mmCIF file of C-alpha atoms and ligand atoms in Angstrom:
data_model
loop_
_atom_site.group_PDB
_atom_site.id
_atom_site.type_symbol
_atom_site.label_atom_id
_atom_site.label_comp_id
_atom_site.label_asym_id
_atom_site.label_seq_id
_atom_site.Cartn_x
_atom_site.Cartn_y
_atom_site.Cartn_z
ATOM 1 C CA MET A 1 17.461 6.016 0.852
ATOM 2 C CA LEU A 2 20.061 3.306 0.335
ATOM 3 C CA LEU A 3 19.334 -0.177 -1.007
ATOM 4 C CA PRO A 4 17.773 -2.374 1.686
ATOM 5 C CA SER A 5 19.344 -5.608 2.925
ATOM 6 C CA PRO A 6 18.492 -8.590 0.697
ATOM 7 C CA ARG A 7 16.412 -11.395 2.225
ATOM 8 C CA GLY A 8 17.542 -14.311 0.088
ATOM 9 C CA THR A 9 19.498 -15.415 -2.954
ATOM 10 C CA LEU A 10 17.448 -13.424 -5.478
ATOM 11 C CA GLY A 11 17.648 -10.217 -3.460
ATOM 12 C CA ALA A 12 21.387 -10.672 -2.914
ATOM 13 C CA ALA A 13 22.016 -11.067 -6.649
ATOM 14 C CA LEU A 14 19.737 -8.138 -7.467
ATOM 15 C CA VAL A 15 21.374 -5.805 -4.966
ATOM 16 C CA SER A 16 24.839 -6.795 -6.279
ATOM 17 C CA ALA A 17 23.725 -6.067 -9.834
ATOM 18 C CA LEU A 18 22.333 -2.666 -8.888
ATOM 19 C CA ARG A 19 25.655 -1.846 -7.225
ATOM 20 C CA GLY A 20 27.462 -2.807 -10.427
ATOM 21 C CA ASP A 21 28.984 -5.931 -8.869
ATOM 22 C CA GLY A 22 27.374 -8.670 -10.926
ATOM 23 C CA PRO A 23 24.856 -9.643 -13.593
ATOM 24 C CA VAL A 24 21.102 -9.094 -13.279
ATOM 25 C CA PRO A 25 19.521 -12.398 -12.163
ATOM 26 C CA ALA A 26 18.354 -14.253 -15.265
ATOM 27 C CA THR A 27 15.260 -15.772 -13.659
ATOM 28 C CA GLY A 28 12.836 -14.869 -10.912
ATOM 29 C CA ALA A 29 13.798 -17.935 -8.859
ATOM 30 C CA HIS A 30 13.599 -16.911 -5.202
ATOM 31 C CA ASP A 31 13.936 -18.510 -1.764
ATOM 32 C CA ASP A 32 10.690 -17.502 -0.114
ATOM 33 C CA GLU A 33 8.011 -14.838 0.143
ATOM 34 C CA ASP A 34 10.378 -12.438 1.913
ATOM 35 C CA ASP A 35 12.958 -12.753 -0.879
ATOM 36 C CA LEU A 36 10.257 -12.281 -3.533
ATOM 37 C CA GLN A 37 8.485 -9.300 -1.972
ATOM 38 C CA LEU A 38 11.663 -7.415 -1.078
ATOM 39 C CA SER A 39 13.142 -7.967 -4.553
ATOM 40 C CA LEU A 40 9.938 -6.796 -6.201
ATOM 41 C CA TRP A 41 9.769 -3.816 -3.872
ATOM 42 C CA VAL A 42 13.331 -2.813 -4.839
ATOM 43 C CA LEU A 43 12.504 -3.097 -8.552
ATOM 44 C CA TYR A 44 9.375 -0.964 -8.135
ATOM 45 C CA GLU A 45 11.144 1.656 -6.049
ATOM 46 C CA LEU A 46 13.353 2.444 -9.051
ATOM 47 C CA HIS A 47 10.213 4.062 -10.544
ATOM 48 C CA TYR A 48 9.497 6.200 -7.474
ATOM 49 C CA ARG A 49 12.353 7.967 -5.737
ATOM 50 C CA GLY A 50 14.965 5.267 -6.163
ATOM 51 C CA PHE A 51 18.076 4.660 -4.092
ATOM 52 C CA ASP A 52 20.997 6.989 -3.459
ATOM 53 C CA ASP A 53 23.385 4.115 -4.258
ATOM 54 C CA VAL A 54 21.767 3.143 -7.590
ATOM 55 C CA PRO A 55 22.263 5.186 -10.806
ATOM 56 C CA GLY A 56 18.987 6.477 -12.277
ATOM 57 C CA THR A 57 19.684 4.794 -15.620
ATOM 58 C CA TRP A 58 18.785 1.421 -14.089
ATOM 59 C CA GLU A 59 15.106 2.412 -14.103
ATOM 60 C CA TRP A 60 14.588 1.315 -17.707
ATOM 61 C CA ASP A 61 17.219 -1.391 -17.922
ATOM 62 C CA PRO A 62 15.719 -4.146 -20.116
ATOM 63 C CA GLU A 63 17.149 -6.991 -18.053
ATOM 64 C CA LEU A 64 15.694 -5.546 -14.865
ATOM 65 C CA LEU A 65 12.332 -5.112 -16.589
ATOM 66 C CA ARG A 66 12.493 -8.731 -17.729
ATOM 67 C CA LEU A 67 13.233 -9.859 -14.185
ATOM 68 C CA ARG A 68 10.415 -7.694 -12.852
ATOM 69 C CA ALA A 69 7.989 -9.191 -15.362
ATOM 70 C CA ALA A 70 8.960 -12.692 -14.250
ATOM 71 C CA LEU A 71 8.299 -11.837 -10.598
ATOM 72 C CA GLU A 72 5.090 -9.992 -11.434
ATOM 73 C CA ALA A 73 3.657 -12.950 -13.333
ATOM 74 C CA GLY A 74 3.728 -15.090 -10.195
ATOM 75 C CA PHE A 75 2.625 -12.267 -7.915
ATOM 76 C CA GLU A 76 -0.317 -11.289 -10.115
ATOM 77 C CA ALA A 77 -1.429 -14.921 -10.400
ATOM 78 C CA ALA A 78 -1.287 -15.263 -6.609
ATOM 79 C CA ILE A 79 -3.349 -12.087 -6.165
ATOM 80 C CA ARG A 80 -5.963 -13.286 -8.655
ATOM 81 C CA GLU A 81 -6.212 -16.608 -6.879
ATOM 82 C CA ARG A 82 -6.453 -14.960 -3.453
ATOM 83 C CA CYS A 83 -9.208 -12.599 -4.642
ATOM 84 C CA ALA A 84 -11.364 -14.803 -6.851
ATOM 85 C CA GLY A 85 -13.686 -15.968 -4.067
ATOM 86 C CA LEU A 86 -14.429 -12.515 -2.641
ATOM 87 C CA VAL A 87 -15.006 -11.022 -6.100
ATOM 88 C CA THR A 88 -17.406 -13.812 -7.088
ATOM 89 C CA GLU A 89 -19.270 -13.532 -3.806
ATOM 90 C CA ALA A 90 -19.677 -9.767 -4.207
ATOM 91 C CA GLU A 91 -20.812 -10.115 -7.820
ATOM 92 C CA GLU A 92 -23.400 -12.722 -6.855
ATOM 93 C CA GLN A 93 -24.759 -10.641 -4.006
ATOM 94 C CA ALA A 94 -24.790 -7.437 -6.012
ATOM 95 C CA GLY A 95 -26.531 -9.096 -8.937
ATOM 96 C CA GLU A 96 -25.569 -8.533 -12.517
ATOM 97 C CA GLN A 97 -27.856 -5.539 -13.004
ATOM 98 C CA ASP A 98 -26.383 -3.622 -10.145
ATOM 99 C CA ASP A 99 -23.810 -0.940 -10.601
ATOM 100 C CA VAL A 100 -20.223 -1.515 -9.646
ATOM 101 C CA VAL A 101 -20.511 0.635 -6.513
ATOM 102 C CA THR A 102 -22.685 -1.975 -4.794
ATOM 103 C CA ALA A 103 -20.163 -4.716 -5.539
ATOM 104 C CA LEU A 104 -17.331 -2.467 -4.329
ATOM 105 C CA ARG A 105 -19.218 -1.830 -1.105
ATOM 106 C CA LEU A 106 -19.720 -5.547 -0.516
ATOM 107 C CA ILE A 107 -15.999 -6.150 -1.001
ATOM 108 C CA ALA A 108 -15.107 -3.283 1.317
ATOM 109 C CA GLU A 109 -17.407 -4.756 3.972
ATOM 110 C CA ALA A 110 -15.621 -8.140 3.995
ATOM 111 C CA ASP A 111 -14.887 -9.457 7.443
ATOM 112 C CA VAL A 112 -11.216 -8.695 8.227
ATOM 113 C CA PRO A 113 -9.022 -8.870 11.339
ATOM 114 C CA ALA A 114 -9.682 -5.867 13.538
ATOM 115 C CA LEU A 115 -6.250 -4.290 13.707
ATOM 116 C CA SER A 116 -7.799 -0.870 14.283
ATOM 117 C CA SER A 117 -9.835 -2.114 17.259
ATOM 118 C CA TYR A 118 -6.689 -3.565 18.795
ATOM 119 C CA LEU A 119 -4.789 -0.312 18.327
ATOM 120 C CA HIS A 120 -7.763 1.611 19.666
ATOM 121 C CA ARG A 121 -8.130 -0.271 22.938
ATOM 122 C CA THR A 122 -5.328 -2.739 23.613
ATOM 123 C CA ALA A 123 -2.008 -1.957 21.923
ATOM 124 C CA THR A 124 0.998 -0.728 23.881
ATOM 125 C CA ALA A 125 2.826 2.398 22.730
ATOM 126 C CA GLU A 126 5.590 0.140 21.427
ATOM 127 C CA GLN A 127 3.098 -1.850 19.328
ATOM 128 C CA TYR A 128 1.568 1.360 18.015
ATOM 129 C CA ARG A 129 5.035 2.523 16.956
ATOM 130 C CA GLU A 130 5.563 -0.776 15.143
ATOM 131 C CA PHE A 131 2.315 -0.126 13.288
ATOM 132 C CA LEU A 132 3.530 3.352 12.289
ATOM 133 C CA MET A 133 6.898 1.985 11.153
ATOM 134 C CA ALA A 134 5.348 -0.702 8.962
ATOM 135 C CA ARG A 135 2.793 1.743 7.578
ATOM 136 C CA SER A 136 5.508 4.293 6.782
ATOM 137 C CA VAL A 137 6.551 2.265 3.735
ATOM 138 C CA TYR A 138 3.248 3.292 2.177
ATOM 139 C CA HIS A 139 2.305 6.542 3.877
ATOM 140 C CA LEU A 140 5.587 8.311 3.073
ATOM 141 C CA LYS A 141 4.622 7.790 -0.577
ATOM 142 C CA GLU A 142 0.880 7.904 0.105
ATOM 143 C CA SER A 143 -1.189 8.266 -3.088
ATOM 144 C CA ASP A 144 1.815 8.034 -5.396
ATOM 145 C CA PRO A 145 0.997 4.516 -6.682
ATOM 146 C CA HIS A 146 -2.523 5.577 -7.688
ATOM 147 C CA SER A 147 -1.213 8.666 -9.455
ATOM 148 C CA TRP A 148 0.104 6.403 -12.228
ATOM 149 C CA ALA A 149 -3.546 6.040 -13.298
ATOM 150 C CA VAL A 150 -3.962 9.717 -14.218
ATOM 151 C CA PRO A 151 -2.557 9.580 -17.780
ATOM 152 C CA ARG A 152 -4.412 6.301 -18.394
ATOM 153 C CA LEU A 153 -7.841 7.788 -17.725
ATOM 154 C CA THR A 154 -9.891 10.272 -19.681
ATOM 155 C CA GLY A 155 -12.910 12.474 -19.009
ATOM 156 C CA ALA A 156 -14.980 12.078 -15.822
ATOM 157 C CA PRO A 157 -12.843 9.489 -13.988
ATOM 158 C CA LYS A 158 -9.699 11.468 -14.740
ATOM 159 C CA ALA A 159 -11.196 14.684 -13.355
ATOM 160 C CA ALA A 160 -12.386 12.874 -10.217
ATOM 161 C CA LEU A 161 -9.010 11.207 -9.620
ATOM 162 C CA ALA A 162 -7.297 14.587 -10.007
ATOM 163 C CA GLU A 163 -9.712 16.059 -7.450
ATOM 164 C CA LEU A 164 -8.989 13.259 -4.979
ATOM 165 C CA GLN A 165 -5.235 13.414 -5.489
ATOM 166 C CA TYR A 166 -5.234 17.213 -5.141
ATOM 167 C CA ASP A 167 -6.532 16.667 -1.619
ATOM 168 C CA GLU A 168 -4.095 13.832 -0.808
ATOM 169 C CA LEU A 169 -1.201 15.922 -2.103
ATOM 170 C CA GLY A 170 -1.984 18.929 0.047
ATOM 171 C CA GLY A 171 -4.274 21.095 -2.079
ATOM 172 C CA GLY A 172 -1.323 23.297 -3.001
ATOM 173 C CA ARG A 173 0.157 23.396 0.522
ATOM 174 C CA PRO A 174 3.350 21.405 1.134
ATOM 175 C CA ASP A 175 2.629 21.179 4.867
ATOM 176 C CA ARG A 176 -0.754 19.550 4.107
ATOM 177 C CA VAL A 177 0.555 16.793 1.811
ATOM 178 C CA HIS A 178 -0.575 13.585 3.513
ATOM 179 C CA GLN A 179 2.935 12.148 3.106
ATOM 180 C CA GLN A 180 4.189 15.118 5.130
ATOM 181 C CA LEU A 181 1.452 14.741 7.759
ATOM 182 C CA PHE A 182 2.590 11.151 8.224
ATOM 183 C CA ALA A 183 6.258 12.177 8.438
ATOM 184 C CA ASP A 184 5.261 14.682 11.143
ATOM 185 C CA ALA A 185 3.428 11.913 12.994
ATOM 186 C CA LEU A 186 6.528 9.672 12.862
ATOM 187 C CA THR A 187 8.735 12.454 14.206
ATOM 188 C CA GLU A 188 6.375 13.158 17.050
ATOM 189 C CA ALA A 189 6.153 9.459 17.944
ATOM 190 C CA GLY A 190 9.957 9.437 18.278
ATOM 191 C CA LEU A 191 10.517 7.655 14.957
ATOM 192 C CA ASP A 192 12.569 8.370 11.844
ATOM 193 C CA PRO A 193 10.525 10.277 9.221
ATOM 194 C CA ALA A 194 13.020 9.612 6.394
ATOM 195 C CA TYR A 195 11.593 7.961 3.303
ATOM 196 C CA GLY A 196 12.191 4.210 3.357
ATOM 197 C CA SER A 197 13.873 4.155 6.758
ATOM 198 C CA TYR A 198 11.906 1.117 7.977
ATOM 199 C CA VAL A 199 11.876 -1.061 4.869
ATOM 200 C CA ASP A 200 14.365 -3.529 6.375
ATOM 201 C CA LEU A 201 12.054 -4.061 9.350
ATOM 202 C CA THR A 202 8.908 -4.436 7.250
ATOM 203 C CA PRO A 203 7.538 -7.980 6.974
ATOM 204 C CA ALA A 204 6.685 -9.565 3.629
ATOM 205 C CA PRO A 205 2.871 -9.256 3.920
ATOM 206 C CA VAL A 206 3.198 -5.468 4.312
ATOM 207 C CA LEU A 207 5.582 -5.270 1.352
ATOM 208 C CA ALA A 208 3.011 -7.284 -0.622
ATOM 209 C CA VAL A 209 0.365 -4.632 0.152
ATOM 210 C CA ASN A 210 2.720 -2.020 -1.289
ATOM 211 C CA ASN A 211 3.808 -4.126 -4.257
ATOM 212 C CA ALA A 212 0.211 -4.759 -5.309
ATOM 213 C CA MET A 213 -0.363 -1.005 -5.571
ATOM 214 C CA SER A 214 2.735 -0.603 -7.727
ATOM 215 C CA LEU A 215 1.778 -3.577 -9.897
ATOM 216 C CA PHE A 216 -1.657 -2.089 -10.566
ATOM 217 C CA GLY A 217 -0.308 1.436 -10.988
ATOM 218 C CA LEU A 218 2.568 0.686 -13.337
ATOM 219 C CA HIS A 219 0.616 -1.427 -15.834
ATOM 220 C CA ARG A 220 -1.830 0.401 -18.086
ATOM 221 C CA ARG A 221 -3.690 -2.846 -18.693
ATOM 222 C CA LEU A 222 -4.432 -2.956 -14.927
ATOM 223 C CA VAL A 223 -5.803 0.586 -14.608
ATOM 224 C CA GLY A 224 -9.145 -0.869 -13.504
ATOM 225 C CA ALA A 225 -7.449 -2.681 -10.633
ATOM 226 C CA CYS A 226 -5.555 0.488 -9.738
ATOM 227 C CA VAL A 227 -8.709 2.576 -9.265
ATOM 228 C CA GLY A 228 -10.617 -0.353 -7.709
ATOM 229 C CA HIS A 229 -7.821 -0.617 -5.154
ATOM 230 C CA LEU A 230 -8.070 3.100 -4.475
ATOM 231 C CA ALA A 231 -11.830 2.864 -3.962
ATOM 232 C CA ALA A 232 -11.552 -0.004 -1.465
ATOM 233 C CA PHE A 233 -8.728 1.794 0.300
ATOM 234 C CA GLU A 234 -10.860 4.909 0.778
ATOM 235 C CA MET A 235 -14.015 2.918 1.622
ATOM 236 C CA THR A 236 -12.218 1.044 4.413
ATOM 237 C CA SER A 237 -10.357 4.029 5.834
ATOM 238 C CA SER A 238 -12.681 6.376 7.666
ATOM 239 C CA LEU A 239 -13.847 4.192 10.575
ATOM 240 C CA PRO A 240 -10.445 2.544 11.263
ATOM 241 C CA CYS A 241 -8.812 5.995 11.159
ATOM 242 C CA ARG A 242 -11.168 7.130 13.921
ATOM 243 C CA ARG A 243 -9.981 4.169 16.007
ATOM 244 C CA TYR A 244 -6.321 4.801 15.184
ATOM 245 C CA ALA A 245 -6.758 8.424 16.278
ATOM 246 C CA GLN A 246 -8.429 7.374 19.533
ATOM 247 C CA GLY A 247 -5.688 4.800 20.168
ATOM 248 C CA ALA A 248 -3.027 7.463 19.646
ATOM 249 C CA GLU A 249 -4.887 9.708 22.085
ATOM 250 C CA ARG A 250 -5.121 6.925 24.670
ATOM 251 C CA LEU A 251 -1.379 6.284 24.392
ATOM 252 C CA GLU A 252 -0.573 10.027 24.310
ATOM 253 C CA LEU A 253 1.535 9.660 21.187
ATOM 254 C CA GLY A 254 1.132 13.354 20.404
ATOM 255 C CA PRO A 255 -1.146 15.660 18.413
ATOM 256 C CA ALA A 256 0.543 15.057 15.040
ATOM 257 C CA VAL A 257 -0.253 11.337 15.208
ATOM 258 C CA VAL A 258 -3.856 12.050 16.166
ATOM 259 C CA ARG A 259 -4.095 14.740 13.487
ATOM 260 C CA TYR A 260 -2.891 12.437 10.706
ATOM 261 C CA PHE A 261 -5.635 9.909 11.401
ATOM 262 C CA ASP A 262 -8.280 12.523 12.264
ATOM 263 C CA GLU A 263 -7.635 14.183 8.921
ATOM 264 C CA HIS A 264 -8.549 10.877 7.245
ATOM 265 C CA VAL A 265 -11.812 10.349 9.121
ATOM 266 C CA GLU A 266 -13.608 13.098 7.235
ATOM 267 C CA ALA A 267 -11.414 13.319 4.136
ATOM 268 C CA ASP A 268 -11.822 9.642 3.319
ATOM 269 C CA ALA A 269 -15.578 9.740 3.839
ATOM 270 C CA VAL A 270 -15.523 12.208 0.900
ATOM 271 C CA HIS A 271 -12.824 10.316 -1.032
ATOM 272 C CA GLU A 272 -14.862 7.136 -0.746
ATOM 273 C CA HIS A 273 -17.643 8.607 -2.872
ATOM 274 C CA LEU A 274 -15.247 10.205 -5.316
ATOM 275 C CA ALA A 275 -13.349 6.950 -5.792
ATOM 276 C CA ALA A 276 -16.306 4.568 -5.990
ATOM 277 C CA ARG A 277 -18.873 6.624 -7.891
ATOM 278 C CA ASP A 278 -16.932 9.250 -9.799
ATOM 279 C CA ILE A 279 -13.843 7.242 -10.674
ATOM 280 C CA CYS A 280 -14.711 3.527 -10.713
ATOM 281 C CA ALA A 281 -18.346 3.679 -11.827
ATOM 282 C CA ARG A 282 -17.611 6.282 -14.521
ATOM 283 C CA LEU A 283 -14.657 4.235 -15.777
ATOM 284 C CA VAL A 284 -16.844 1.131 -15.992
ATOM 285 C CA ASP A 285 -19.462 3.219 -17.861
ATOM 286 C CA GLN A 286 -16.753 4.110 -20.373
ATOM 287 C CA GLN A 287 -15.192 0.631 -20.515
ATOM 288 C CA PRO A 288 -17.527 -2.081 -19.176
ATOM 289 C CA ALA A 289 -14.851 -4.728 -19.716
ATOM 290 C CA LEU A 290 -12.823 -3.175 -16.872
ATOM 291 C CA ARG A 291 -15.448 -4.030 -14.246
ATOM 292 C CA ALA A 292 -13.792 -7.337 -13.277
ATOM 293 C CA ASP A 293 -10.417 -5.656 -12.783
ATOM 294 C CA VAL A 294 -11.972 -2.865 -10.701
ATOM 295 C CA LEU A 295 -13.336 -5.504 -8.338
ATOM 296 C CA LEU A 296 -10.055 -7.437 -8.412
ATOM 297 C CA GLY A 297 -8.179 -4.327 -7.281
ATOM 298 C CA ALA A 298 -10.694 -3.693 -4.511
ATOM 299 C CA ALA A 299 -10.488 -7.287 -3.275
ATOM 300 C CA ALA A 300 -6.677 -7.169 -3.391
ATOM 301 C CA CYS A 301 -6.724 -4.065 -1.218
ATOM 302 C CA VAL A 302 -8.974 -5.676 1.376
ATOM 303 C CA LEU A 303 -7.436 -9.161 1.432
ATOM 304 C CA LEU A 304 -3.722 -8.294 1.289
ATOM 305 C CA GLU A 305 -4.302 -5.746 4.043
ATOM 306 C CA ALA A 306 -6.173 -8.433 6.007
ATOM 307 C CA ASP A 307 -3.238 -10.862 5.609
ATOM 308 C CA ALA A 308 -0.825 -8.227 6.908
ATOM 309 C CA ALA A 309 -3.154 -7.376 9.799
ATOM 310 C CA ARG A 310 -3.536 -11.037 10.763
ATOM 311 C CA ALA A 311 0.242 -11.550 10.817
ATOM 312 C CA THR A 312 0.642 -8.431 12.961
ATOM 313 C CA LEU A 313 -2.048 -9.435 15.440
ATOM 314 C CA ASP A 314 -0.710 -13.000 15.647
ATOM 315 C CA ALA A 315 2.735 -11.710 16.557
ATOM 316 C CA TRP A 316 1.405 -9.263 19.139
ATOM 317 C CA GLU A 317 -0.874 -11.833 20.727
ATOM 318 C CA GLN A 318 2.159 -14.067 21.226
ATOM 319 C CA GLY A 319 4.031 -11.186 22.821
ATOM 320 C CA LEU A 320 6.352 -10.874 19.814
ATOM 321 C CA SER A 321 7.335 -7.958 17.621
ATOM 322 C CA ALA A 322 5.363 -7.688 14.372
ATOM 323 C CA LEU A 323 8.455 -6.360 12.626
ATOM 324 C CA ARG A 324 11.460 -8.217 11.263
ATOM 325 C CA ALA A 325 14.519 -8.151 13.476
ATOM 326 C CA PRO A 326 17.265 -5.858 12.168
ATOM 327 C CA GLU A 327 20.019 -7.675 10.250
ATOM 328 C CA GLN A 328 22.594 -7.677 13.079
ATOM 329 C CA GLU A 329 20.104 -9.208 15.562
ATOM 330 C CA ARG A 330 19.054 -11.945 13.150
ATOM 331 C CA VAL A 331 22.653 -12.896 12.469
ATOM 332 C CA ALA A 332 23.552 -12.863 16.186
HETATM 333 FE FE1 FE2 B 1 -4.484 10.452 2.658
HETATM 334 FE FE1 FE2 B 2 -7.997 9.546 1.123
#
């Protein structure tokens, strides 16, 4: 993957710096949410597979880390503010005596825009492809952000996370790695399965969903949020995946698309229990102080996904594309 196109003054300066054409921006000052989320996404990607046009040594450059920290401070504060209400509500309903699984379930059951119902019954094939393109930013690195938690856990939650990730990463079979199943689905839907190929088209709310996972994964102090996010992700996956599969069948997008989502109907019903009971609840048993962060991560999963879904549905209901226009079209 090559560096994506910047979306504002911060991104432009960052991309120039990574190409060796200028200094690293000294502050996190940015134009708008697009500029912020894309810049943060670029900085995080240096810790995953990186960019073909950026030397690997940039990963631990202190000035880049300083810039990232500046952006993360604002992003984390925004996430905490966005999530406070849902977390409090779940805690109140669950009651203080209750275990964390009940609170997680209440968060996972929050009322969110029904993107899956729309894709099931209403979406056109073109809209479904837009959904796959936007989702590819995550699913081509599916599970990777939560893998950062492995060395930060010990005992029961570590063993359970390893069990869950073993499944996500193919159980020893490269063709069964969920990232690969998604790449196969893209190919069959007539799309580009290359890692990162649709980042430029991906709107800010979807990048924010991805950036939250990296924020939680890359900071040891946020390990509770990382596994809480995972739990909510798995707890809100099974039923929507059934609808996505049925939508793909209705639109005849091909067996690989159906198979990807079908695979997640049953797998995530199992993962849900592993993540909530065996990872999150056991971690909170070990470290009760992490309970609030576990719920924060869960709420972030649900609410950032809901924001992205609402933006997508709004665009579609107005007859517009939910994706960003490619650079040349926006300039024209
Ligand atoms: Fe998966
Ligand atoms: Fe899963």
